[in-house]
Every structure is written in structure tokens, then in C-alpha cells.
Coordinates of C-alpha atoms and ligand atoms in Angstrom, one line a residue:
M294 CA -50.2 105.1 -7.4
L295 CA -52.0 102.9 -8.9
K296 CA -50.6 99.2 -8.6
N297 CA -52.0 98.2 -12.1
D298 CA -52.7 101.6 -14.7
L299 CA -52.3 99.1 -18.0
F300 CA -55.9 100.1 -18.3
L301 CA -55.2 103.9 -17.9
R302 CA -52.3 104.3 -19.8
A303 CA -54.0 102.4 -23.1
A304 CA -57.0 105.0 -22.6
R305 CA -54.5 107.5 -22.9
G306 CA -52.6 106.1 -25.9
E307 CA -49.8 105.0 -24.3
H308 CA -47.7 101.8 -24.8
T309 CA -48.5 98.7 -22.8
E310 CA -47.1 95.2 -22.7
R311 CA -50.3 93.4 -23.3
P312 CA -53.5 94.8 -23.9
P313 CA -55.9 95.6 -20.8
V314 CA -58.7 93.6 -20.3
W315 CA -62.4 94.0 -18.4
L316 CA -66.0 93.0 -19.1
M317 CA -68.9 95.6 -19.9
R318 CA -71.5 94.2 -17.4
Q319 CA -68.7 92.1 -15.6
A320 CA -70.7 93.2 -12.2
G321 CA -73.7 91.1 -12.1
R322 CA -75.4 87.8 -12.6
I323 CA -72.3 85.9 -14.5
L324 CA -70.7 85.9 -10.7
P325 CA -72.3 83.0 -8.2
Q326 CA -71.6 85.9 -5.3
Y327 CA -73.7 88.2 -7.0
R328 CA -76.7 86.2 -7.4
S329 CA -76.6 85.0 -3.5
L330 CA -76.1 88.9 -2.5
R331 CA -79.0 89.7 -4.9
A332 CA -81.3 87.0 -3.7
S333 CA -80.9 88.5 0.0
L334 CA -82.3 92.0 -0.9
S335 CA -85.4 93.7 -1.5
G336 CA -84.5 94.7 -5.2
F337 CA -81.9 96.0 -7.5
K338 CA -82.3 99.4 -6.3
E339 CA -81.4 98.6 -2.8
L340 CA -78.3 97.2 -4.3
V341 CA -77.9 100.4 -6.1
E342 CA -78.8 102.8 -3.3
T343 CA -76.8 101.2 -0.6
P344 CA -73.0 102.2 -1.1
E345 CA -71.5 99.5 0.9
L346 CA -73.6 96.9 -1.3
A347 CA -72.4 98.6 -4.4
C348 CA -68.8 98.5 -3.3
E349 CA -69.1 94.8 -2.5
V350 CA -70.4 93.9 -5.8
T351 CA -68.3 96.2 -7.9
I352 CA -64.9 94.4 -6.9
Q353 CA -66.5 91.2 -6.6
P354 CA -65.2 91.0 -10.6
V355 CA -61.8 91.9 -9.6
D356 CA -61.4 89.4 -7.0
E357 CA -63.0 86.6 -9.2
L358 CA -62.0 87.2 -13.1
D359 CA -58.7 89.8 -11.9
V360 CA -59.6 91.9 -14.8
D361 CA -57.6 95.3 -15.1
A362 CA -60.8 97.4 -14.1
A363 CA -63.4 98.0 -12.2
I364 CA -66.7 99.6 -13.0
I365 CA -68.8 101.0 -10.2
F366 CA -72.1 99.2 -9.7
S367 CA -75.1 101.4 -10.6
D368 CA -77.3 101.7 -13.7
I369 CA -78.0 104.2 -16.6
L370 CA -81.0 104.5 -15.4
V371 CA -80.5 106.8 -12.2
I372 CA -80.4 109.9 -14.5
P373 CA -84.0 109.7 -15.5
D374 CA -84.9 108.7 -11.8
A375 CA -83.1 111.6 -10.5
M376 CA -84.8 114.2 -12.8
G377 CA -88.2 113.1 -12.0
L378 CA -89.3 109.8 -13.5
P379 CA -88.5 106.8 -11.2
Y380 CA -87.5 103.4 -12.6
E381 CA -88.4 100.0 -11.3
M382 CA -86.7 97.1 -11.8
I383 CA -89.0 94.0 -12.5
P384 CA -87.0 90.7 -11.8
G385 CA -86.9 88.4 -15.0
K386 CA -87.8 91.4 -17.6
G387 CA -85.9 94.4 -16.9
P388 CA -86.5 98.4 -16.2
F389 CA -90.1 99.6 -15.9
F390 CA -91.1 103.3 -15.6
P391 CA -94.5 104.1 -13.8
R392 CA -94.5 107.5 -15.3
T393 CA -93.4 108.7 -18.9
I394 CA -92.9 111.8 -20.9
T395 CA -96.1 112.4 -22.6
S396 CA -96.5 116.0 -23.3
A397 CA -94.4 119.3 -23.0
E398 CA -95.5 119.8 -19.6
D399 CA -93.8 116.9 -18.5
V400 CA -90.6 117.9 -20.3
H401 CA -90.7 121.4 -18.3
Q402 CA -91.2 119.5 -14.7
L403 CA -88.2 117.6 -14.9
L404 CA -85.3 118.7 -12.9
E405 CA -81.8 118.8 -14.7
G406 CA -78.0 119.9 -14.1
E407 CA -76.6 120.0 -10.9
E408 CA -80.0 119.9 -9.1
A409 CA -80.9 116.7 -10.6
A410 CA -77.1 115.3 -10.1
A411 CA -77.1 116.4 -6.6
S412 CA -79.8 113.5 -5.4
I413 CA -77.4 110.5 -6.9
N414 CA -75.2 110.8 -3.9
Y415 CA -75.5 107.4 -3.4
V416 CA -73.3 107.1 -6.5
F417 CA -70.8 109.0 -5.6
D418 CA -70.6 107.7 -2.0
A419 CA -70.2 104.3 -3.5
I420 CA -67.2 105.6 -5.6
E421 CA -65.3 106.7 -2.5
L422 CA -66.1 104.0 -1.1
T423 CA -64.9 101.7 -3.8
K424 CA -62.0 103.5 -4.4
K425 CA -60.7 103.3 -0.4
E426 CA -61.5 99.5 -0.6
L427 CA -59.8 98.8 -4.0
N428 CA -56.5 100.6 -2.4
N429 CA -55.2 101.3 -5.7
R430 CA -55.5 97.7 -7.2
V431 CA -56.9 98.7 -10.8
P432 CA -58.6 101.9 -11.8
L433 CA -62.3 102.7 -11.3
I434 CA -64.7 103.4 -14.5
G435 CA -67.5 105.9 -13.9
F436 CA -70.3 106.1 -16.3
A437 CA -73.8 107.4 -17.7
G438 CA -76.0 106.6 -20.5
A439 CA -76.0 108.6 -23.6
P440 CA -78.6 111.4 -23.5
F441 CA -80.4 109.6 -26.6
T442 CA -80.4 106.2 -24.9
I443 CA -82.1 108.1 -21.7
F444 CA -84.1 109.8 -24.2
C445 CA -86.0 106.4 -25.1
Y446 CA -86.5 104.9 -21.7
M447 CA -88.1 108.6 -20.8
F448 CA -91.0 108.1 -23.6
E449 CA -91.0 104.0 -24.0
G450 CA -91.1 103.2 -20.4
Q451 CA -89.4 100.1 -21.1
G452 CA -87.1 98.2 -23.3
S453 CA -87.9 98.3 -27.2
K454 CA -86.8 96.5 -30.2
T455 CA -87.8 99.7 -32.1
F456 CA -88.0 102.7 -29.9
S457 CA -90.4 104.1 -31.9
K458 CA -92.4 105.9 -29.3
A459 CA -89.1 107.8 -28.6
K460 CA -88.4 108.3 -32.4
K461 CA -91.7 109.3 -32.9
V462 CA -91.1 112.6 -31.0
I463 CA -87.9 113.4 -33.1
Y464 CA -90.1 113.3 -36.3
Q465 CA -93.2 114.8 -34.5
N466 CA -91.7 117.5 -32.5
P467 CA -88.1 118.0 -33.1
G468 CA -87.8 121.0 -30.7
L469 CA -89.3 119.5 -27.7
A470 CA -87.0 116.7 -28.4
H471 CA -83.8 119.0 -28.3
I472 CA -85.2 120.6 -25.4
L473 CA -85.2 117.3 -23.5
L474 CA -82.0 116.1 -24.8
D475 CA -80.3 119.4 -23.5
K476 CA -81.5 119.0 -20.1
I477 CA -80.3 115.4 -19.8
T478 CA -77.2 116.4 -21.0
S479 CA -76.8 119.2 -18.3
S480 CA -77.8 116.5 -15.5
T481 CA -75.3 113.7 -16.9
I482 CA -72.6 116.3 -17.0
A483 CA -73.0 117.3 -13.4
Y484 CA -73.5 113.8 -12.8
L485 CA -70.2 112.6 -14.2
K486 CA -68.4 115.7 -12.6
N487 CA -69.3 114.5 -9.8
Q488 CA -68.4 110.9 -10.3
I489 CA -64.6 111.9 -10.9
K490 CA -64.5 114.5 -7.9
A491 CA -65.8 111.2 -6.1
G492 CA -62.5 109.4 -7.4
A493 CA -63.7 107.7 -10.5
D494 CA -60.6 107.4 -13.1
L495 CA -62.0 107.1 -16.5
I496 CA -65.8 107.7 -17.5
Q497 CA -67.6 105.7 -20.5
V498 CA -71.3 106.7 -21.9
F499 CA -73.2 104.2 -23.1
D500 CA -75.1 105.0 -26.1
S501 CA -77.0 101.4 -26.6
W502 CA -79.8 102.6 -28.6
A503 CA -77.8 104.8 -31.0
G504 CA -78.4 101.7 -33.4
V505 CA -82.0 102.3 -34.0
L506 CA -81.3 106.0 -35.5
T507 CA -80.6 106.8 -39.1
P508 CA -77.0 108.3 -40.0
H509 CA -78.6 111.6 -40.2
S510 CA -80.5 111.1 -36.8
F511 CA -77.6 110.2 -34.8
A512 CA -75.9 113.1 -36.4
T513 CA -78.6 115.6 -35.2
Y514 CA -80.0 113.9 -32.2
S515 CA -77.0 112.0 -30.2
L516 CA -73.9 113.3 -31.7
P517 CA -74.0 116.9 -30.5
Y518 CA -74.8 116.2 -27.0
L519 CA -72.0 113.3 -26.9
K520 CA -69.6 115.6 -28.4
R521 CA -70.7 118.3 -25.5
I522 CA -70.2 115.8 -22.4
V523 CA -66.7 115.0 -24.3
D524 CA -65.9 118.7 -24.1
E525 CA -67.2 119.2 -20.4
I526 CA -65.1 116.2 -19.1
K527 CA -61.5 117.2 -19.1
D528 CA -59.8 115.7 -16.0
V529 CA -60.0 111.8 -17.1
P530 CA -60.5 110.0 -20.3
V531 CA -63.8 109.2 -22.1
T532 CA -64.8 106.5 -23.9
L533 CA -67.7 106.7 -26.3
F534 CA -69.9 103.3 -27.1
A535 CA -72.5 104.0 -29.3
K536 CA -73.7 100.9 -30.3
G537 CA -74.8 100.3 -33.9
T538 CA -73.3 103.4 -35.1
W539 CA -70.8 101.6 -37.5
H540 CA -71.6 104.4 -40.1
S541 CA -70.5 107.2 -38.1
L542 CA -66.9 106.0 -36.9
N543 CA -65.1 109.2 -38.3
A544 CA -67.7 111.6 -36.6
I545 CA -67.5 109.7 -33.1
A546 CA -63.9 110.1 -33.2
D547 CA -64.3 113.7 -34.0
T548 CA -66.0 114.0 -30.7
G549 CA -62.0 113.8 -29.3
C550 CA -63.4 111.2 -27.1
N551 CA -60.2 109.3 -26.0
V552 CA -61.6 105.4 -26.5
I553 CA -64.0 104.4 -29.0
G554 CA -65.9 101.6 -27.9
L555 CA -67.3 99.1 -30.6
D556 CA -69.8 96.2 -30.8
W557 CA -69.2 92.7 -32.7
T558 CA -70.2 94.2 -36.1
Q559 CA -67.3 96.0 -37.2
S560 CA -64.2 94.5 -38.1
P561 CA -60.9 95.1 -36.4
K562 CA -58.9 95.4 -39.9
D563 CA -61.8 97.9 -41.1
V564 CA -61.9 100.0 -38.3
R565 CA -57.7 100.2 -38.4
K566 CA -58.0 101.2 -41.9
L567 CA -60.7 104.2 -41.6
L568 CA -58.7 105.4 -38.4
G569 CA -55.5 104.2 -38.2
E570 CA -53.0 102.6 -35.7
K571 CA -53.3 105.4 -32.9
Q572 CA -57.1 105.5 -32.6
V573 CA -57.6 103.6 -29.3
F574 CA -60.5 101.0 -29.6
Q575 CA -62.0 98.8 -27.0
G576 CA -64.0 95.7 -27.8
N577 CA -65.4 93.9 -30.0
L578 CA -65.6 90.2 -29.1
D579 CA -69.2 88.7 -29.8
P580 CA -70.5 88.2 -26.8
C581 CA -72.3 85.0 -27.9
A582 CA -68.8 83.7 -28.8
L583 CA -68.4 82.6 -25.0
Y584 CA -70.6 80.1 -25.1
A585 CA -68.3 78.3 -27.6
D586 CA -65.8 75.8 -26.2
A587 CA -62.4 76.9 -24.5
D588 CA -60.2 76.2 -27.8
T589 CA -62.8 78.1 -29.8
I590 CA -62.7 81.1 -27.5
R591 CA -58.8 81.2 -27.2
K592 CA -58.4 81.3 -30.9
M593 CA -61.4 84.0 -31.6
T594 CA -59.6 86.1 -28.7
N595 CA -56.3 85.7 -29.9
T596 CA -57.5 86.5 -33.8
M597 CA -59.2 89.9 -32.5
L598 CA -56.2 91.0 -30.3
H599 CA -53.6 90.3 -33.3
E600 CA -55.9 92.4 -35.5
F601 CA -56.5 95.3 -33.3
G602 CA -52.5 95.7 -32.5
P603 CA -51.7 98.4 -29.8
H604 CA -53.7 101.0 -28.8
Y605 CA -56.3 98.7 -27.5
I606 CA -58.5 97.3 -24.7
A607 CA -59.9 94.3 -24.7
N608 CA -63.3 93.5 -23.9
L609 CA -66.8 92.2 -25.6
G610 CA -68.9 94.0 -28.0
H611 CA -71.6 94.7 -25.4
G612 CA -72.4 93.3 -22.2
V613 CA -71.6 90.0 -20.8
Y614 CA -74.8 88.1 -21.1
P615 CA -76.0 86.5 -17.7
D616 CA -76.6 83.0 -18.4
T617 CA -72.3 82.9 -19.8
P618 CA -70.5 80.2 -18.0
L619 CA -68.0 82.0 -15.9
D620 CA -65.1 79.5 -16.8
N621 CA -65.8 80.9 -20.3
V622 CA -65.3 84.2 -19.4
K623 CA -62.1 83.3 -17.2
V624 CA -60.9 81.9 -20.8
F625 CA -61.1 84.9 -22.2
V626 CA -59.3 87.1 -19.6
E627 CA -56.7 84.7 -19.2
T628 CA -55.8 84.9 -23.0
V629 CA -55.6 88.3 -23.4
K630 CA -53.3 88.5 -20.1
R631 CA -51.0 86.3 -22.4
F632 CA -51.0 88.2 -25.3
N633 CA -47.6 89.6 -25.6
L634 CA -48.3 93.1 -28.1
V635 CA -44.3 92.9 -29.0
E636 CA -43.8 89.5 -30.1
N637 CA -47.3 89.0 -32.2
T638 CA -48.1 92.2 -33.7
Ligands
CP3_732 O1 -70.7 95.7 -14.6 C1 -71.3 96.5 -14.9 O2 -71.1 96.9 -16.2 C2 -71.8 97.4 -14.0 C3 -73.4 97.7 -14.1 C4 -74.1 98.0 -14.9 C5 -75.6 97.7 -14.8 N1 -76.2 97.9 -15.9 C6 -76.1 97.1 -13.5 C7 -77.2 95.9 -14.1 C8 -74.1 99.0 -16.1 C9 -72.9 99.6 -16.8 C10 -75.0 99.2 -16.1 C11 -75.8 99.8 -18.0 C12 -76.8 100.1 -18.3 N2 -78.0 99.5 -18.0 C13 -77.3 99.9 -19.7 C14 -76.0 100.4 -20.9 C15 -75.2 99.0 -21.1 C16 -75.9 97.9 -22.4 O3 -75.9 96.8 -21.8 O4 -76.2 98.6 -23.4 C17 -78.2 99.6 -20.2 C18 -79.0 99.8 -21.6 C19 -79.2 99.4 -19.1 C20 -80.3 99.3 -18.7 C21 -81.0 98.0 -18.1 N3 -80.6 97.5 -16.7 C22 -81.2 97.0 -18.7 C23 -82.3 97.1 -20.1 C24 -81.6 95.9 -17.6 C25 -82.3 94.8 -17.8 C26 -81.4 93.6 -18.5 C27 -80.6 92.7 -17.9 O5 -79.8 92.9 -17.9 O6 -81.2 92.4 -17.0 C28 -81.2 96.4 -16.3 C29 -81.0 95.9 -15.1 C30 -79.3 95.7 -14.8 N4 -78.6 96.5 -14.6 C31 -78.9 94.4 -14.0 C32 -77.4 95.0 -13.4 C33 -76.6 94.0 -12.7 C34 -79.7 93.4 -13.9 C35 -80.5 93.3 -12.8 C36 -80.8 92.3 -11.7 O7 -79.8 92.0 -11.0 O8 -81.8 91.8 -11.3

């Protein structure tokens, strides 16, 4: 059915002629067509909550970069919003929550499960519309934030280097932390199942701030919830991207996820040694490497492709930075597309 199913075949562990390629945060400010559409709107939320607009910006990078997958344009923060903590997106600063969790009572008042997920209709509509508009060119990725990363925003109310307000709760009130993580997880599972019903071909879970946890806290406050999500998503492959968790790769593989997303702090050779040739990895070029000249980008990309070998999806180690020159992004994508797995590994 799909005209280009490289990405899904690789995610399922099947053989591909070359590695598929896409970029985390490919839909967004690296593209002039995104910036001009965004400038004409009242704000980020209008874009996320209007299916026709979300569909348009989801397809922009497929047209412009010719990547092997689209990712639905949305944000991980739609989950706290639907549970009862609305977010704002402050231009030039990022997310901001006027209200945060300050008591057990706040936690008890949050919606959970289907009831929370039901109000995120705009994402399900955007997925349905985008599947139609893509007309089977490439698969469509659905996504959500990991429970721990959402938990961070619910206490902190904004970005942070340390997320110490959120971490304070796991040391002072672990019982409450688990009650909240459980509610976020049930909402996320319902949300992801609805994305799949609407047409998402693969699910990626972003645990962007997992790296602030100790290995033990990651095993206690993040992994069990990631595992529950993986257990519940049966119909499509699942990618877990838990940034900064090089210490727990074996445990992440043991969740049974199909693909492990890697940040740039792990070397392809080391992760292959640890988890073998069959494990499907995604990543992990340093996003800053795309500031280099074209020849250097080609060299670094080819080395990475060669070292990962088969069972691999090319990407960066985190989202592409908004000031990355578009031509450099294109050099990266084209280098992957020229790579021949049979000749080179
Ligand atoms: O192309 C894609 O990846 C799809 C769109 C997407 C966005 N956010 C759009 C967005 C995805 C997958 C996300 C996920 C997301 N959002 C994560 C996890 C991935 C990661 O980077 O670790 C996180 C932590 C967030 C929370 C968030 N949203 C932050 C911290 C910010 C501000 C920083 C920034 O990039 O500006 C956002 C805003 C945001 N989300 C923008 C976009 C395109 C920029 C807002 C704008 O256009 O004004």
C-alpha cells in the first residue's frame, strides 16, 4: 500500500536496501515555508489545534527534504493540557504553564485515561487528514511525551536545566509521584491508541528529560511506565527515545520496544557491542554536526551509517536546531540516500 515503506520495514527489523532517514523536529523552523505560515497565525496552539494547518506543516518536510517518514505536527504538551493544565507557548522562550501541580489535591483533580484523551480530537483529525493528503507517499509517525518528561513540565511549569522541582517530588513524596505518573500513563496510552486508530503507522515516545534522573530513579520513575506503554501498543511498532540514558540501554531493550532512539553521547560501535546486530537503532548524529561544511557532514554521516550497519534508521541524536542551514540538512538526507548497505557493511 505504501509507496515508500523503508522506514516501517526497518522499524520491524526487516532488511532494507539503504537506511531510511528522517529528522526529529523536521517540521518546524528550519523550513522557510513553516516560518512564514507561523508568522501569519495568532500562535503555536492555533497551528497545533487546526487540523488543516497541522497537516500542511507535517507534509512540508516531506516535500522539501524528501525524507522517508512524516511526523504529525503537534507537541508533547497536549497531554498535560488535556488533563487539566493548559500550556502557553511564549515566542522566543518556549512552553509556559500558568498553573502547575502544587498539592496532592491538584493531582487528584486531573483527568486521566480516555476522558483526558477524548479532548485531543484535533490531533486525531490532523492524523486522518494527513494520511489522506500523504496518499501513501511515506508512513506517518504518531508520538507522545514519556510520562516522566510530562511530569517534569507539570511541576516545573517551563523548561529547566535541572528539573529540580519535579525531582524534589520523587524524593519527598514518591507515593504522589507514582499516582501522577500512573494518571499520565493511562492518558498517554488512550491518546496513542486513538492516534493509531486515526492512521499513525508507528509511535515514538520522547523521554527528553530522562537524563536528569539517576540510573536507579530512571528504573523506578520512568521505565515501568514506558514498559506499560510498549505493552499496550500492539498494532504498530514503537520507538523509545530516552535522552541521556546510556546507562540503561539493556533495560530499554527489555521493554520489548521495536526501535531504540539514541542521543549523540553513545557510539554506534559500543551500542552494537552491547545489544547486537539485530537491535534496530535510530539516531544519532550530533545536531550541531549540521553546522559543519558539506564535506565534513558527508564524512561524519557515512562513518555513522557504516558503523551502525543494517537494522538502523538514520536521524540526529535530538531534534534539529532551528538555526541549522537548510542546505546542510539536505546534505545529511542525501548522504543517507546514497548509502548502499550491501556494498558498505
Ligand atoms: O517535526 C516534528 O518533530 C513534529 C513536531 C514536534 C514539536 N514538538 C513542534 C514544536 C515534536 C515531535 C515536538 C516534541 C516536543 N515538544 C518535545 C520532545 C522532543 C524533544 O525535542 O526533546 C519536547 C520536549 C517539547 C516541548 C517543547 N515544545 C519545547 C521545549 C519547545 C520550545 C523549544 C523550541 O523548540 O522552540 C516547544 C515548541 C515547539 N514545538 C516548536 C515546534 C515547531 C517551536 C514553536 C514555534 O514554532 O514557535
